[in-house]
Amino acid sequence: MAIKREVFIKIKKHMPKKCWGMYVSYKYKKIMGKKCNLKNPRTYTEKIQWSKINRNDPMISRLSDKVAVRSWVEEKIGGEYLIPTIGKAYSSADDIDYDSLPDSFVIKANHGSGLNVVVDDKKEISFDDIKDKANSWLKQNFAYNSFEMQYKDIRPQIYIEKNLLEDCEGDLPDYKFFCFGGKVYCLYVMIDTYPIHTNAKLGIFDKNFNLLPYYRADFTPITKQIEKPANYSKMIEIAEKLSEGFSHVRVDLYNVNGKIYFGEMTFSTGSGLFKHVPEEFDEILGNQWDLESGI
C-alpha cells in the first residue's frame, strides 16, 4: 500500500497543470458523490477545489508555513499570542537534543496538516519512534496529497511547542474562525480533541457564538450551546485583523484560561473534501466567499 501511494504521489508531481483540475474533480466526485463545478463554483467545497489550483499568491504559501507564519503574526498582533516554542526549527529529527526537552511538549512539522505528536510524559514514550515518525514527515510534499499547492515550496522543518494541555483542565477547545474579506462569518468549535483528533466533537456557531443547526458528517456534533469565552470579542478582533486582505482564510485560535493563542492560518479547510449536514450549509458558506475580494 505504501509503495502504491509513493508511486501515485510521484505521478501527481509530474502531472501537467492542465490536468490538476481533472484530478481534483475526480477526487471530489469520488468522495462527495457529486460533480464539482470548477468553471463556476458555488458551494464552499467547490470553491476550495478552485482555490487549490488557482490561488497561487506567495503570501498564502508563507502563511501556510507554520514556522514562517510566526514572524508575520508577531508583526500583525504581537508575539504574546504565539505558542512558546522550545529550541529552534530542525531539518532533521536527529538534530534534536531530546534530553534537554521538558517532560511534556508537542513536536510538529511546518509543511502540512496533522503532522504532530503530543507528548505528555517523555519518560513513557520511545524517542526512536518519534524520531522515525518526524523524519518521515520531512520526506513528504503535502501539496500532492490533493493538490493543496500552497504547501509545494515550503521547506520542511520540525519544531517543538509548549504543550498547552498542561494549563488546561483536560481539554483544549479549538476555535476555527471562517473569515471572508476580513470579516468573521462563523466558526467551528472543536472539543474533546485529545488524544484522538478524529474523535473530537465539532459544533458550528455564528459570529455571535450561537450554535447553528449544522454539523460536519465526519465529526460527532456538539448538540447543546456551550459557554462563550469571556474575551470572545478579542478573539473576533484578532481573527479579523489576521484575515485582512484575504478573500477567505480560516484563523484558528486557542483560549487557555483567558489567554489567547494563535494556532494557524488555513486556506483549504479539509481540502474541501467533507460534507456539511444539512448539505445546504455548503452553499450558504460558499455564498460568503467572493473569490475576487482579495488574495
PDB file of C-alpha atoms in Angstrom:
ATOM      1  CA  MET A   1       0.000   0.000   0.000  1.00  0.00           C
ATOM      2  CA  ALA A   2       2.801   2.438   0.946  1.00  0.00           C
ATOM      3  CA  ILE A   3       4.640   1.704  -2.309  1.00  0.00           C
ATOM      4  CA  LYS A   4       1.495   2.322  -4.357  1.00  0.00           C
ATOM      5  CA  ARG A   5       0.968   5.636  -2.549  1.00  0.00           C
ATOM      6  CA  GLU A   6       4.567   6.737  -3.215  1.00  0.00           C
ATOM      7  CA  VAL A   7       4.215   5.876  -6.901  1.00  0.00           C
ATOM      8  CA  PHE A   8       0.913   7.755  -7.123  1.00  0.00           C
ATOM      9  CA  ILE A   9       2.455  10.831  -5.457  1.00  0.00           C
ATOM     10  CA  LYS A  10       5.340  10.717  -7.947  1.00  0.00           C
ATOM     11  CA  ILE A  11       2.862  10.591 -10.841  1.00  0.00           C
ATOM     12  CA  LYS A  12       0.971  13.605  -9.471  1.00  0.00           C
ATOM     13  CA  LYS A  13       4.237  15.580  -9.079  1.00  0.00           C
ATOM     14  CA  HIS A  14       4.850  15.248 -12.811  1.00  0.00           C
ATOM     15  CA  MET A  15       1.248  15.829 -13.845  1.00  0.00           C
ATOM     16  CA  PRO A  16       0.908  18.941 -16.058  1.00  0.00           C
ATOM     17  CA  LYS A  17      -1.043  21.774 -14.500  1.00  0.00           C
ATOM     18  CA  LYS A  18      -3.821  21.449 -17.077  1.00  0.00           C
ATOM     19  CA  CYS A  19      -4.578  18.035 -15.557  1.00  0.00           C
ATOM     20  CA  TRP A  20      -4.850  19.250 -11.947  1.00  0.00           C
ATOM     21  CA  GLY A  21      -8.478  20.252 -12.412  1.00  0.00           C
ATOM     22  CA  MET A  22      -9.306  16.830 -13.799  1.00  0.00           C
ATOM     23  CA  TYR A  23      -7.765  15.167 -10.769  1.00  0.00           C
ATOM     24  CA  VAL A  24      -9.425  17.369  -8.120  1.00  0.00           C
ATOM     25  CA  SER A  25     -12.774  16.959  -9.898  1.00  0.00           C
ATOM     26  CA  TYR A  26     -12.318  13.172  -9.960  1.00  0.00           C
ATOM     27  CA  LYS A  27     -11.429  13.041  -6.259  1.00  0.00           C
ATOM     28  CA  TYR A  28     -14.293  15.380  -5.364  1.00  0.00           C
ATOM     29  CA  LYS A  29     -16.807  13.195  -7.228  1.00  0.00           C
ATOM     30  CA  LYS A  30     -15.400  10.053  -5.616  1.00  0.00           C
ATOM     31  CA  ILE A  31     -15.595  11.389  -2.043  1.00  0.00           C
ATOM     32  CA  MET A  32     -18.525  13.801  -2.225  1.00  0.00           C
ATOM     33  CA  GLY A  33     -20.719  11.776  -4.589  1.00  0.00           C
ATOM     34  CA  LYS A  34     -21.432  14.700  -6.915  1.00  0.00           C
ATOM     35  CA  LYS A  35     -19.769  16.617  -9.720  1.00  0.00           C
ATOM     36  CA  CYS A  36     -17.507  19.565  -8.984  1.00  0.00           C
ATOM     37  CA  ASN A  37     -18.247  22.758 -10.900  1.00  0.00           C
ATOM     38  CA  LEU A  38     -14.768  24.255 -11.327  1.00  0.00           C
ATOM     39  CA  LYS A  39     -15.805  26.691 -14.067  1.00  0.00           C
ATOM     40  CA  ASN A  40     -18.455  28.370 -11.908  1.00  0.00           C
ATOM     41  CA  PRO A  41     -18.017  27.135  -8.324  1.00  0.00           C
ATOM     42  CA  ARG A  42     -20.892  27.996  -5.993  1.00  0.00           C
ATOM     43  CA  THR A  43     -20.522  25.899  -2.863  1.00  0.00           C
ATOM     44  CA  TYR A  44     -17.798  26.275  -0.275  1.00  0.00           C
ATOM     45  CA  THR A  45     -16.209  22.917  -1.040  1.00  0.00           C
ATOM     46  CA  GLU A  46     -16.247  23.628  -4.788  1.00  0.00           C
ATOM     47  CA  LYS A  47     -14.552  26.973  -4.196  1.00  0.00           C
ATOM     48  CA  ILE A  48     -11.859  25.250  -2.173  1.00  0.00           C
ATOM     49  CA  GLN A  49     -11.170  22.958  -5.157  1.00  0.00           C
ATOM     50  CA  TRP A  50     -10.941  26.004  -7.418  1.00  0.00           C
ATOM     51  CA  SER A  51      -8.668  27.845  -4.985  1.00  0.00           C
ATOM     52  CA  LYS A  52      -6.291  24.906  -4.555  1.00  0.00           C
ATOM     53  CA  ILE A  53      -5.227  25.105  -8.195  1.00  0.00           C
ATOM     54  CA  ASN A  54      -5.790  28.803  -8.984  1.00  0.00           C
ATOM     55  CA  ARG A  55      -4.895  30.728  -5.818  1.00  0.00           C
ATOM     56  CA  ASN A  56      -1.125  30.958  -6.123  1.00  0.00           C
ATOM     57  CA  ASP A  57      -0.085  34.048  -4.169  1.00  0.00           C
ATOM     58  CA  PRO A  58       3.292  33.647  -2.373  1.00  0.00           C
ATOM     59  CA  MET A  59       1.793  35.142   0.794  1.00  0.00           C
ATOM     60  CA  ILE A  60      -0.566  32.171   1.090  1.00  0.00           C
ATOM     61  CA  SER A  61       2.413  29.828   0.914  1.00  0.00           C
ATOM     62  CA  ARG A  62       4.284  31.839   3.549  1.00  0.00           C
ATOM     63  CA  LEU A  63       1.352  31.847   5.953  1.00  0.00           C
ATOM     64  CA  SER A  64       0.727  28.131   5.426  1.00  0.00           C
ATOM     65  CA  ASP A  65       4.265  27.508   6.721  1.00  0.00           C
ATOM     66  CA  LYS A  66       3.749  27.008  10.450  1.00  0.00           C
ATOM     67  CA  VAL A  67       7.240  28.308  11.222  1.00  0.00           C
ATOM     68  CA  ALA A  68       7.331  31.271   8.824  1.00  0.00           C
ATOM     69  CA  VAL A  69       3.843  32.459   9.831  1.00  0.00           C
ATOM     70  CA  ARG A  70       5.049  33.188  13.365  1.00  0.00           C
ATOM     71  CA  SER A  71       7.051  36.297  12.396  1.00  0.00           C
ATOM     72  CA  TRP A  72       4.090  37.615  10.399  1.00  0.00           C
ATOM     73  CA  VAL A  73       1.691  37.085  13.319  1.00  0.00           C
ATOM     74  CA  GLU A  74       4.123  38.856  15.626  1.00  0.00           C
ATOM     75  CA  GLU A  75       4.180  41.843  13.253  1.00  0.00           C
ATOM     76  CA  LYS A  76       0.382  41.927  12.958  1.00  0.00           C
ATOM     77  CA  ILE A  77      -0.828  41.355  16.517  1.00  0.00           C
ATOM     78  CA  GLY A  78       2.216  40.817  18.753  1.00  0.00           C
ATOM     79  CA  GLY A  79       4.334  37.911  19.935  1.00  0.00           C
ATOM     80  CA  GLU A  80       2.287  37.395  23.105  1.00  0.00           C
ATOM     81  CA  TYR A  81      -0.271  35.445  21.045  1.00  0.00           C
ATOM     82  CA  LEU A  82       2.253  32.876  19.820  1.00  0.00           C
ATOM     83  CA  ILE A  83       2.522  29.462  21.473  1.00  0.00           C
ATOM     84  CA  PRO A  84       6.023  29.361  23.021  1.00  0.00           C
ATOM     85  CA  THR A  85       8.476  27.234  21.081  1.00  0.00           C
ATOM     86  CA  ILE A  86      11.264  25.138  22.549  1.00  0.00           C
ATOM     87  CA  GLY A  87      14.570  25.491  20.742  1.00  0.00           C
ATOM     88  CA  LYS A  88      14.936  26.175  17.030  1.00  0.00           C
ATOM     89  CA  ALA A  89      13.407  24.584  13.931  1.00  0.00           C
ATOM     90  CA  TYR A  90      15.193  21.476  12.674  1.00  0.00           C
ATOM     91  CA  SER A  91      15.811  19.993   9.235  1.00  0.00           C
ATOM     92  CA  SER A  92      16.212  16.545  10.808  1.00  0.00           C
ATOM     93  CA  ALA A  93      14.830  14.993  13.965  1.00  0.00           C
ATOM     94  CA  ASP A  94      18.292  13.527  14.530  1.00  0.00           C
ATOM     95  CA  ASP A  95      19.487  17.031  15.475  1.00  0.00           C
ATOM     96  CA  ILE A  96      17.104  17.357  18.433  1.00  0.00           C
ATOM     97  CA  ASP A  97      18.624  17.037  21.894  1.00  0.00           C
ATOM     98  CA  TYR A  98      15.800  15.054  23.484  1.00  0.00           C
ATOM     99  CA  ASP A  99      17.439  15.042  26.917  1.00  0.00           C
ATOM    100  CA  SER A 100      17.150  18.825  27.072  1.00  0.00           C
ATOM    101  CA  LEU A 101      13.421  18.836  26.319  1.00  0.00           C
ATOM    102  CA  PRO A 102      10.873  19.296  29.105  1.00  0.00           C
ATOM    103  CA  ASP A 103       8.801  16.324  30.246  1.00  0.00           C
ATOM    104  CA  SER A 104       5.847  17.485  28.134  1.00  0.00           C
ATOM    105  CA  PHE A 105       5.858  19.081  24.667  1.00  0.00           C
ATOM    106  CA  VAL A 106       4.341  18.923  21.177  1.00  0.00           C
ATOM    107  CA  ILE A 107       6.511  18.070  18.164  1.00  0.00           C
ATOM    108  CA  LYS A 108       5.248  19.277  14.787  1.00  0.00           C
ATOM    109  CA  ALA A 109       6.160  19.708  11.129  1.00  0.00           C
ATOM    110  CA  ASN A 110       5.613  23.033   9.411  1.00  0.00           C
ATOM    111  CA  HIS A 111       4.570  21.982   5.904  1.00  0.00           C
ATOM    112  CA  GLY A 112       1.232  20.205   6.123  1.00  0.00           C
ATOM    113  CA  SER A 113      -1.748  19.229   8.236  1.00  0.00           C
ATOM    114  CA  GLY A 114      -1.945  16.639  11.001  1.00  0.00           C
ATOM    115  CA  LEU A 115       1.832  16.325  11.303  1.00  0.00           C
ATOM    116  CA  ASN A 116       2.206  16.427  15.082  1.00  0.00           C
ATOM    117  CA  VAL A 117       2.698  14.305  18.184  1.00  0.00           C
ATOM    118  CA  VAL A 118       1.617  15.375  21.677  1.00  0.00           C
ATOM    119  CA  VAL A 119       3.979  14.111  24.371  1.00  0.00           C
ATOM    120  CA  ASP A 120       2.531  14.233  27.881  1.00  0.00           C
ATOM    121  CA  ASP A 121       5.453  12.485  29.567  1.00  0.00           C
ATOM    122  CA  LYS A 122       8.623  11.827  27.627  1.00  0.00           C
ATOM    123  CA  LYS A 123       9.626   9.050  30.024  1.00  0.00           C
ATOM    124  CA  GLU A 124       6.710   6.988  28.742  1.00  0.00           C
ATOM    125  CA  ILE A 125       7.437   7.222  25.031  1.00  0.00           C
ATOM    126  CA  SER A 126      10.127   5.977  22.645  1.00  0.00           C
ATOM    127  CA  PHE A 127      12.317   8.729  21.252  1.00  0.00           C
ATOM    128  CA  ASP A 128      13.270   6.443  18.378  1.00  0.00           C
ATOM    129  CA  ASP A 129       9.624   6.082  17.383  1.00  0.00           C
ATOM    130  CA  ILE A 130       9.080   9.859  17.482  1.00  0.00           C
ATOM    131  CA  LYS A 131      12.303  10.444  15.567  1.00  0.00           C
ATOM    132  CA  ASP A 132      11.296   7.979  12.848  1.00  0.00           C
ATOM    133  CA  LYS A 133       7.833   9.497  12.538  1.00  0.00           C
ATOM    134  CA  ALA A 134       9.152  13.080  12.430  1.00  0.00           C
ATOM    135  CA  ASN A 135      11.781  12.243   9.818  1.00  0.00           C
ATOM    136  CA  SER A 136       9.102  10.539   7.701  1.00  0.00           C
ATOM    137  CA  TRP A 137       7.156  13.817   7.708  1.00  0.00           C
ATOM    138  CA  LEU A 138      10.147  15.601   6.217  1.00  0.00           C
ATOM    139  CA  LYS A 139      10.077  13.323   3.172  1.00  0.00           C
ATOM    140  CA  GLN A 140       6.515  14.315   2.295  1.00  0.00           C
ATOM    141  CA  ASN A 141       5.423  17.090  -0.012  1.00  0.00           C
ATOM    142  CA  PHE A 142       1.937  17.630   1.377  1.00  0.00           C
ATOM    143  CA  ALA A 143       0.885  19.575  -1.734  1.00  0.00           C
ATOM    144  CA  TYR A 144       0.500  16.434  -3.779  1.00  0.00           C
ATOM    145  CA  ASN A 145      -1.899  14.617  -1.473  1.00  0.00           C
ATOM    146  CA  SER A 146      -4.782  16.506  -3.098  1.00  0.00           C
ATOM    147  CA  PHE A 147      -3.166  19.486  -4.841  1.00  0.00           C
ATOM    148  CA  GLU A 148      -3.122  21.955  -1.939  1.00  0.00           C
ATOM    149  CA  MET A 149      -0.396  23.808  -3.798  1.00  0.00           C
ATOM    150  CA  GLN A 150       0.279  26.389  -1.090  1.00  0.00           C
ATOM    151  CA  TYR A 151       2.423  23.706   0.554  1.00  0.00           C
ATOM    152  CA  LYS A 152       4.533  22.858  -2.511  1.00  0.00           C
ATOM    153  CA  ASP A 153       7.511  25.160  -1.940  1.00  0.00           C
ATOM    154  CA  ILE A 154       7.623  25.130   1.859  1.00  0.00           C
ATOM    155  CA  ARG A 155      10.973  23.857   3.170  1.00  0.00           C
ATOM    156  CA  PRO A 156      10.083  21.034   5.582  1.00  0.00           C
ATOM    157  CA  GLN A 157      11.121  21.613   9.179  1.00  0.00           C
ATOM    158  CA  ILE A 158      10.402  20.150  12.584  1.00  0.00           C
ATOM    159  CA  TYR A 159       9.676  22.405  15.532  1.00  0.00           C
ATOM    160  CA  ILE A 160       8.648  21.923  19.143  1.00  0.00           C
ATOM    161  CA  GLU A 161       5.979  23.829  21.060  1.00  0.00           C
ATOM    162  CA  LYS A 162       4.879  24.112  24.652  1.00  0.00           C
ATOM    163  CA  ASN A 163       2.102  21.627  25.409  1.00  0.00           C
ATOM    164  CA  LEU A 164      -0.900  23.870  26.117  1.00  0.00           C
ATOM    165  CA  LEU A 165      -2.712  20.918  27.678  1.00  0.00           C
ATOM    166  CA  GLU A 166      -0.518  21.430  30.741  1.00  0.00           C
ATOM    167  CA  ASP A 167      -2.510  24.572  31.537  1.00  0.00           C
ATOM    168  CA  CYS A 168      -5.943  23.126  30.738  1.00  0.00           C
ATOM    169  CA  GLU A 169      -8.404  21.096  32.721  1.00  0.00           C
ATOM    170  CA  GLY A 170      -8.455  18.040  30.486  1.00  0.00           C
ATOM    171  CA  ASP A 171      -9.452  19.666  27.196  1.00  0.00           C
ATOM    172  CA  LEU A 172      -8.132  22.257  24.766  1.00  0.00           C
ATOM    173  CA  PRO A 173     -11.008  23.683  22.700  1.00  0.00           C
ATOM    174  CA  ASP A 174     -10.065  24.742  19.187  1.00  0.00           C
ATOM    175  CA  TYR A 175     -11.800  27.830  17.771  1.00  0.00           C
ATOM    176  CA  LYS A 176     -11.683  27.975  13.962  1.00  0.00           C
ATOM    177  CA  PHE A 177     -12.907  31.303  12.578  1.00  0.00           C
ATOM    178  CA  PHE A 178     -14.140  31.335   8.976  1.00  0.00           C
ATOM    179  CA  CYS A 179     -13.246  34.775   7.650  1.00  0.00           C
ATOM    180  CA  PHE A 180     -14.333  36.213   4.307  1.00  0.00           C
ATOM    181  CA  GLY A 181     -12.994  39.548   3.106  1.00  0.00           C
ATOM    182  CA  GLY A 182     -11.524  40.201   6.552  1.00  0.00           C
ATOM    183  CA  LYS A 183     -14.754  39.569   8.473  1.00  0.00           C
ATOM    184  CA  VAL A 184     -15.739  36.588  10.614  1.00  0.00           C
ATOM    185  CA  TYR A 185     -18.874  34.854   9.352  1.00  0.00           C
ATOM    186  CA  CYS A 186     -18.946  31.796  11.591  1.00  0.00           C
ATOM    187  CA  LEU A 187     -16.666  29.373  13.399  1.00  0.00           C
ATOM    188  CA  TYR A 188     -16.136  25.748  14.164  1.00  0.00           C
ATOM    189  CA  VAL A 189     -15.589  24.899  17.818  1.00  0.00           C
ATOM    190  CA  MET A 190     -13.903  21.572  18.447  1.00  0.00           C
ATOM    191  CA  ILE A 191     -13.863  19.979  21.893  1.00  0.00           C
ATOM    192  CA  ASP A 192     -12.599  16.654  23.237  1.00  0.00           C
ATOM    193  CA  THR A 193      -9.820  16.870  20.660  1.00  0.00           C
ATOM    194  CA  TYR A 194      -7.276  14.911  22.669  1.00  0.00           C
ATOM    195  CA  PRO A 195      -5.891  12.277  22.449  1.00  0.00           C
ATOM    196  CA  ILE A 196      -7.568  11.336  19.133  1.00  0.00           C
ATOM    197  CA  HIS A 197      -8.403  14.363  16.991  1.00  0.00           C
ATOM    198  CA  THR A 198     -10.803  12.482  14.713  1.00  0.00           C
ATOM    199  CA  ASN A 199     -12.914  11.548  17.760  1.00  0.00           C
ATOM    200  CA  ALA A 200     -13.476  15.210  18.604  1.00  0.00           C
ATOM    201  CA  LYS A 201     -16.880  16.868  18.770  1.00  0.00           C
ATOM    202  CA  LEU A 202     -17.498  19.766  16.402  1.00  0.00           C
ATOM    203  CA  GLY A 203     -20.105  22.489  16.509  1.00  0.00           C
ATOM    204  CA  ILE A 204     -20.779  25.286  14.028  1.00  0.00           C
ATOM    205  CA  PHE A 205     -21.507  28.673  15.611  1.00  0.00           C
ATOM    206  CA  ASP A 206     -22.450  32.040  14.156  1.00  0.00           C
ATOM    207  CA  LYS A 207     -20.347  35.148  14.749  1.00  0.00           C
ATOM    208  CA  ASN A 208     -22.285  35.835  17.984  1.00  0.00           C
ATOM    209  CA  PHE A 209     -21.457  32.332  19.243  1.00  0.00           C
ATOM    210  CA  ASN A 210     -24.917  30.873  18.804  1.00  0.00           C
ATOM    211  CA  LEU A 211     -24.942  27.172  17.929  1.00  0.00           C
ATOM    212  CA  LEU A 212     -26.206  26.655  14.372  1.00  0.00           C
ATOM    213  CA  PRO A 213     -28.268  23.636  13.203  1.00  0.00           C
ATOM    214  CA  TYR A 214     -25.447  22.340  11.004  1.00  0.00           C
ATOM    215  CA  TYR A 215     -22.571  19.968  11.565  1.00  0.00           C
ATOM    216  CA  ARG A 216     -19.806  18.051   9.814  1.00  0.00           C
ATOM    217  CA  ALA A 217     -20.611  14.489   8.797  1.00  0.00           C
ATOM    218  CA  ASP A 218     -17.102  13.328   9.758  1.00  0.00           C
ATOM    219  CA  PHE A 219     -17.288  14.525  13.387  1.00  0.00           C
ATOM    220  CA  THR A 220     -19.608  13.902  16.317  1.00  0.00           C
ATOM    221  CA  PRO A 221     -21.753  17.047  16.551  1.00  0.00           C
ATOM    222  CA  ILE A 222     -21.973  19.389  19.511  1.00  0.00           C
ATOM    223  CA  THR A 223     -25.717  19.417  20.159  1.00  0.00           C
ATOM    224  CA  LYS A 224     -26.025  21.911  23.023  1.00  0.00           C
ATOM    225  CA  GLN A 225     -24.974  25.513  23.359  1.00  0.00           C
ATOM    226  CA  ILE A 226     -21.611  25.835  25.111  1.00  0.00           C
ATOM    227  CA  GLU A 227     -20.217  28.733  27.088  1.00  0.00           C
ATOM    228  CA  LYS A 228     -18.731  31.601  25.133  1.00  0.00           C
ATOM    229  CA  PRO A 229     -15.192  32.609  26.199  1.00  0.00           C
ATOM    230  CA  ALA A 230     -15.203  35.744  28.344  1.00  0.00           C
ATOM    231  CA  ASN A 231     -12.854  37.528  25.931  1.00  0.00           C
ATOM    232  CA  TYR A 232     -14.563  36.246  22.797  1.00  0.00           C
ATOM    233  CA  SER A 233     -14.769  39.749  21.289  1.00  0.00           C
ATOM    234  CA  LYS A 234     -10.969  39.912  21.432  1.00  0.00           C
ATOM    235  CA  MET A 235     -10.777  36.612  19.537  1.00  0.00           C
ATOM    236  CA  ILE A 236     -13.025  38.088  16.826  1.00  0.00           C
ATOM    237  CA  GLU A 237     -10.801  41.166  16.676  1.00  0.00           C
ATOM    238  CA  ILE A 238      -7.671  39.022  16.250  1.00  0.00           C
ATOM    239  CA  ALA A 239      -9.225  36.777  13.592  1.00  0.00           C
ATOM    240  CA  GLU A 240     -10.380  39.758  11.558  1.00  0.00           C
ATOM    241  CA  LYS A 241      -7.022  41.504  11.887  1.00  0.00           C
ATOM    242  CA  LEU A 242      -5.178  38.425  10.633  1.00  0.00           C
ATOM    243  CA  SER A 243      -7.631  37.795   7.786  1.00  0.00           C
ATOM    244  CA  GLU A 244      -7.457  41.307   6.301  1.00  0.00           C
ATOM    245  CA  GLY A 245      -6.778  41.251   2.572  1.00  0.00           C
ATOM    246  CA  PHE A 246      -7.796  37.626   2.002  1.00  0.00           C
ATOM    247  CA  SER A 247     -10.920  36.574   0.138  1.00  0.00           C
ATOM    248  CA  HIS A 248     -11.098  33.673   2.580  1.00  0.00           C
ATOM    249  CA  VAL A 249      -8.949  32.173   5.301  1.00  0.00           C
ATOM    250  CA  ARG A 250      -9.698  30.175   8.426  1.00  0.00           C
ATOM    251  CA  VAL A 251      -7.958  31.566  11.505  1.00  0.00           C
ATOM    252  CA  ASP A 252      -7.508  29.040  14.312  1.00  0.00           C
ATOM    253  CA  LEU A 253      -7.158  30.232  17.893  1.00  0.00           C
ATOM    254  CA  TYR A 254      -6.941  28.676  21.344  1.00  0.00           C
ATOM    255  CA  ASN A 255      -8.137  30.219  24.590  1.00  0.00           C
ATOM    256  CA  VAL A 256      -6.478  28.869  27.734  1.00  0.00           C
ATOM    257  CA  ASN A 257      -7.842  30.382  30.936  1.00  0.00           C
ATOM    258  CA  GLY A 258      -8.394  33.680  29.132  1.00  0.00           C
ATOM    259  CA  LYS A 259      -5.034  33.625  27.362  1.00  0.00           C
ATOM    260  CA  ILE A 260      -5.484  33.654  23.576  1.00  0.00           C
ATOM    261  CA  TYR A 261      -3.017  31.768  21.392  1.00  0.00           C
ATOM    262  CA  PHE A 262      -2.686  31.716  17.608  1.00  0.00           C
ATOM    263  CA  GLY A 263      -2.963  28.243  16.081  1.00  0.00           C
ATOM    264  CA  GLU A 264      -2.659  28.512  12.305  1.00  0.00           C
ATOM    265  CA  MET A 265      -3.947  30.075   9.089  1.00  0.00           C
ATOM    266  CA  THR A 266      -5.788  27.545   6.927  1.00  0.00           C
ATOM    267  CA  PHE A 267      -6.565  28.239   3.274  1.00  0.00           C
ATOM    268  CA  SER A 268      -8.177  24.953   2.225  1.00  0.00           C
ATOM    269  CA  THR A 269     -10.155  23.514   5.133  1.00  0.00           C
ATOM    270  CA  GLY A 270     -10.218  19.727   4.981  1.00  0.00           C
ATOM    271  CA  SER A 271      -9.013  20.028   1.374  1.00  0.00           C
ATOM    272  CA  GLY A 272     -12.697  20.728   0.612  1.00  0.00           C
ATOM    273  CA  LEU A 273     -13.449  17.010   0.802  1.00  0.00           C
ATOM    274  CA  PHE A 274     -16.039  16.787   3.578  1.00  0.00           C
ATOM    275  CA  LYS A 275     -19.790  17.099   3.932  1.00  0.00           C
ATOM    276  CA  HIS A 276     -21.879  19.512   5.954  1.00  0.00           C
ATOM    277  CA  VAL A 277     -25.217  18.283   7.238  1.00  0.00           C
ATOM    278  CA  PRO A 278     -27.707  19.506   6.110  1.00  0.00           C
ATOM    279  CA  GLU A 279     -25.953  19.931   2.770  1.00  0.00           C
ATOM    280  CA  GLU A 280     -27.396  23.430   2.295  1.00  0.00           C
ATOM    281  CA  PHE A 281     -24.719  24.861   4.578  1.00  0.00           C
ATOM    282  CA  ASP A 282     -22.106  24.144   1.894  1.00  0.00           C
ATOM    283  CA  GLU A 283     -23.904  26.621  -0.359  1.00  0.00           C
ATOM    284  CA  ILE A 284     -24.572  29.101   2.467  1.00  0.00           C
ATOM    285  CA  LEU A 285     -20.864  29.167   3.278  1.00  0.00           C
ATOM    286  CA  GLY A 286     -19.945  29.343  -0.384  1.00  0.00           C
ATOM    287  CA  ASN A 287     -22.142  32.424  -0.799  1.00  0.00           C
ATOM    288  CA  GLN A 288     -19.913  34.291   1.662  1.00  0.00           C
ATOM    289  CA  TRP A 289     -16.811  33.753  -0.461  1.00  0.00           C
ATOM    290  CA  ASP A 290     -16.231  36.312  -3.208  1.00  0.00           C
ATOM    291  CA  LEU A 291     -13.234  34.820  -4.987  1.00  0.00           C
ATOM    292  CA  GLU A 292     -12.244  38.275  -6.265  1.00  0.00           C
ATOM    293  CA  SER A 293     -12.459  40.161  -2.948  1.00  0.00           C
ATOM    294  CA  GLY A 294      -8.790  39.623  -2.039  1.00  0.00           C
ATOM    295  CA  ILE A 295      -5.923  37.193  -2.348  1.00  0.00           C
TER     296      ILE A 295
END
